Amino acid sequence: MIEIITDRLLIIPCSLDIAKSLIFHRKELETRSPIGIPCAWPSSAVRGMLPLYIEKLEKNDQEYGWGLWLIILYNEKRIIGDLFLQGMPDDSGTVELCYNIHEAADEDSLTYEAIDAVMEWLTSERKVASIQMECLDENSKSIKLFEKLGMICTKKEDVFLSWELKKKA
């Protein structure tokens, strides 16, 4: 099992069982889980991709760790957000990363803590050469975060900015 532990967070890939439970048995999962699951989680975007994520995991267990991750605020034992990798690294070693943090009083520092930890894990993976993320050009929080993480803005297309962190050779 893959897990990333920081000072305040436990970050784990979403298992096939949890993904299925989110779709088919949400109420029971909320009742039985030792981790608090917010009503607003997962976001509509993540809910929409869950069937595809389940299908990928059922076809290939190597996909585990290359999709949905849960961000858990450890001392409160509750999910505060998620990270989503758009699949295994492509032929050039690139992975795309998206994130969503919910209900966090200390959102900015928790977001940095979570993404920094996952990026550290990603850059330790042999197959990963670069990590890419996107944001809107008016999203100053994301821009500051990406700069703090050492990412470089590589492209502006309409209102979207593309960011990249290349693995040091």
PDB file of N, CA, C and O in Angstrom, residues 5-10 73-75 110 113:
ATOM      1  N   ILE A   5       2.896  10.454   4.330  1.00  0.00           N
ATOM      2  CA  ILE A   5       2.592  11.065   5.619  1.00  0.00           C
ATOM      3  C   ILE A   5       3.405  12.348   5.747  1.00  0.00           C
ATOM      4  O   ILE A   5       4.602  12.354   5.517  1.00  0.00           O
ATOM      5  N   THR A   6       2.714  13.429   6.099  1.00  0.00           N
ATOM      6  CA  THR A   6       3.370  14.707   6.359  1.00  0.00           C
ATOM      7  C   THR A   6       3.106  15.062   7.823  1.00  0.00           C
ATOM      8  O   THR A   6       2.537  14.266   8.568  1.00  0.00           O
ATOM      9  N   ASP A   7       3.465  16.268   8.221  1.00  0.00           N
ATOM     10  CA  ASP A   7       3.226  16.690   9.606  1.00  0.00           C
ATOM     11  C   ASP A   7       1.746  16.616   9.989  1.00  0.00           C
ATOM     12  O   ASP A   7       1.407  16.237  11.105  1.00  0.00           O
ATOM     13  N   ARG A   8       0.870  16.980   9.053  1.00  0.00           N
ATOM     14  CA  ARG A   8      -0.562  17.034   9.376  1.00  0.00           C
ATOM     15  C   ARG A   8      -1.446  16.139   8.522  1.00  0.00           C
ATOM     16  O   ARG A   8      -2.632  15.996   8.806  1.00  0.00           O
ATOM     17  N   LEU A   9      -0.875  15.555   7.484  1.00  0.00           N
ATOM     18  CA  LEU A   9      -1.710  14.867   6.503  1.00  0.00           C
ATOM     19  C   LEU A   9      -1.320  13.414   6.298  1.00  0.00           C
ATOM     20  O   LEU A   9      -0.158  13.037   6.436  1.00  0.00           O
ATOM     21  N   LEU A  10      -2.323  12.634   5.934  1.00  0.00           N
ATOM     22  CA  LEU A  10      -2.146  11.282   5.405  1.00  0.00           C
ATOM     23  C   LEU A  10      -2.736  11.341   4.000  1.00  0.00           C
ATOM     24  O   LEU A  10      -3.902  11.727   3.829  1.00  0.00           O
ATOM     25  N   LEU A  73      -6.871  14.969   6.833  1.00  0.00           N
ATOM     26  CA  LEU A  73      -6.310  15.742   7.937  1.00  0.00           C
ATOM     27  C   LEU A  73      -6.213  14.787   9.116  1.00  0.00           C
ATOM     28  O   LEU A  73      -7.227  14.384   9.696  1.00  0.00           O
ATOM     29  N   TYR A  74      -4.999  14.396   9.416  1.00  0.00           N
ATOM     30  CA  TYR A  74      -4.748  13.263  10.306  1.00  0.00           C
ATOM     31  C   TYR A  74      -5.320  13.450  11.710  1.00  0.00           C
ATOM     32  O   TYR A  74      -6.017  12.575  12.217  1.00  0.00           O
ATOM     33  N   ASN A  75      -5.052  14.588  12.347  1.00  0.00           N
ATOM     34  CA  ASN A  75      -5.493  14.747  13.740  1.00  0.00           C
ATOM     35  C   ASN A  75      -7.011  14.842  13.881  1.00  0.00           C
ATOM     36  O   ASN A  75      -7.556  14.521  14.932  1.00  0.00           O
ATOM     37  N   LEU A 110      -2.091  23.834   3.876  1.00  0.00           N
ATOM     38  CA  LEU A 110      -2.405  22.411   3.708  1.00  0.00           C
ATOM     39  C   LEU A 110      -2.312  21.998   2.246  1.00  0.00           C
ATOM     40  O   LEU A 110      -1.843  20.906   1.930  1.00  0.00           O
ATOM     41  N   GLU A 113       1.348  21.697   1.508  1.00  0.00           N
ATOM     42  CA  GLU A 113       1.873  20.497   2.171  1.00  0.00           C
ATOM     43  C   GLU A 113       1.504  19.230   1.400  1.00  0.00           C
ATOM     44  O   GLU A 113       2.337  18.349   1.189  1.00  0.00           O
TER      45      GLU A 113
END
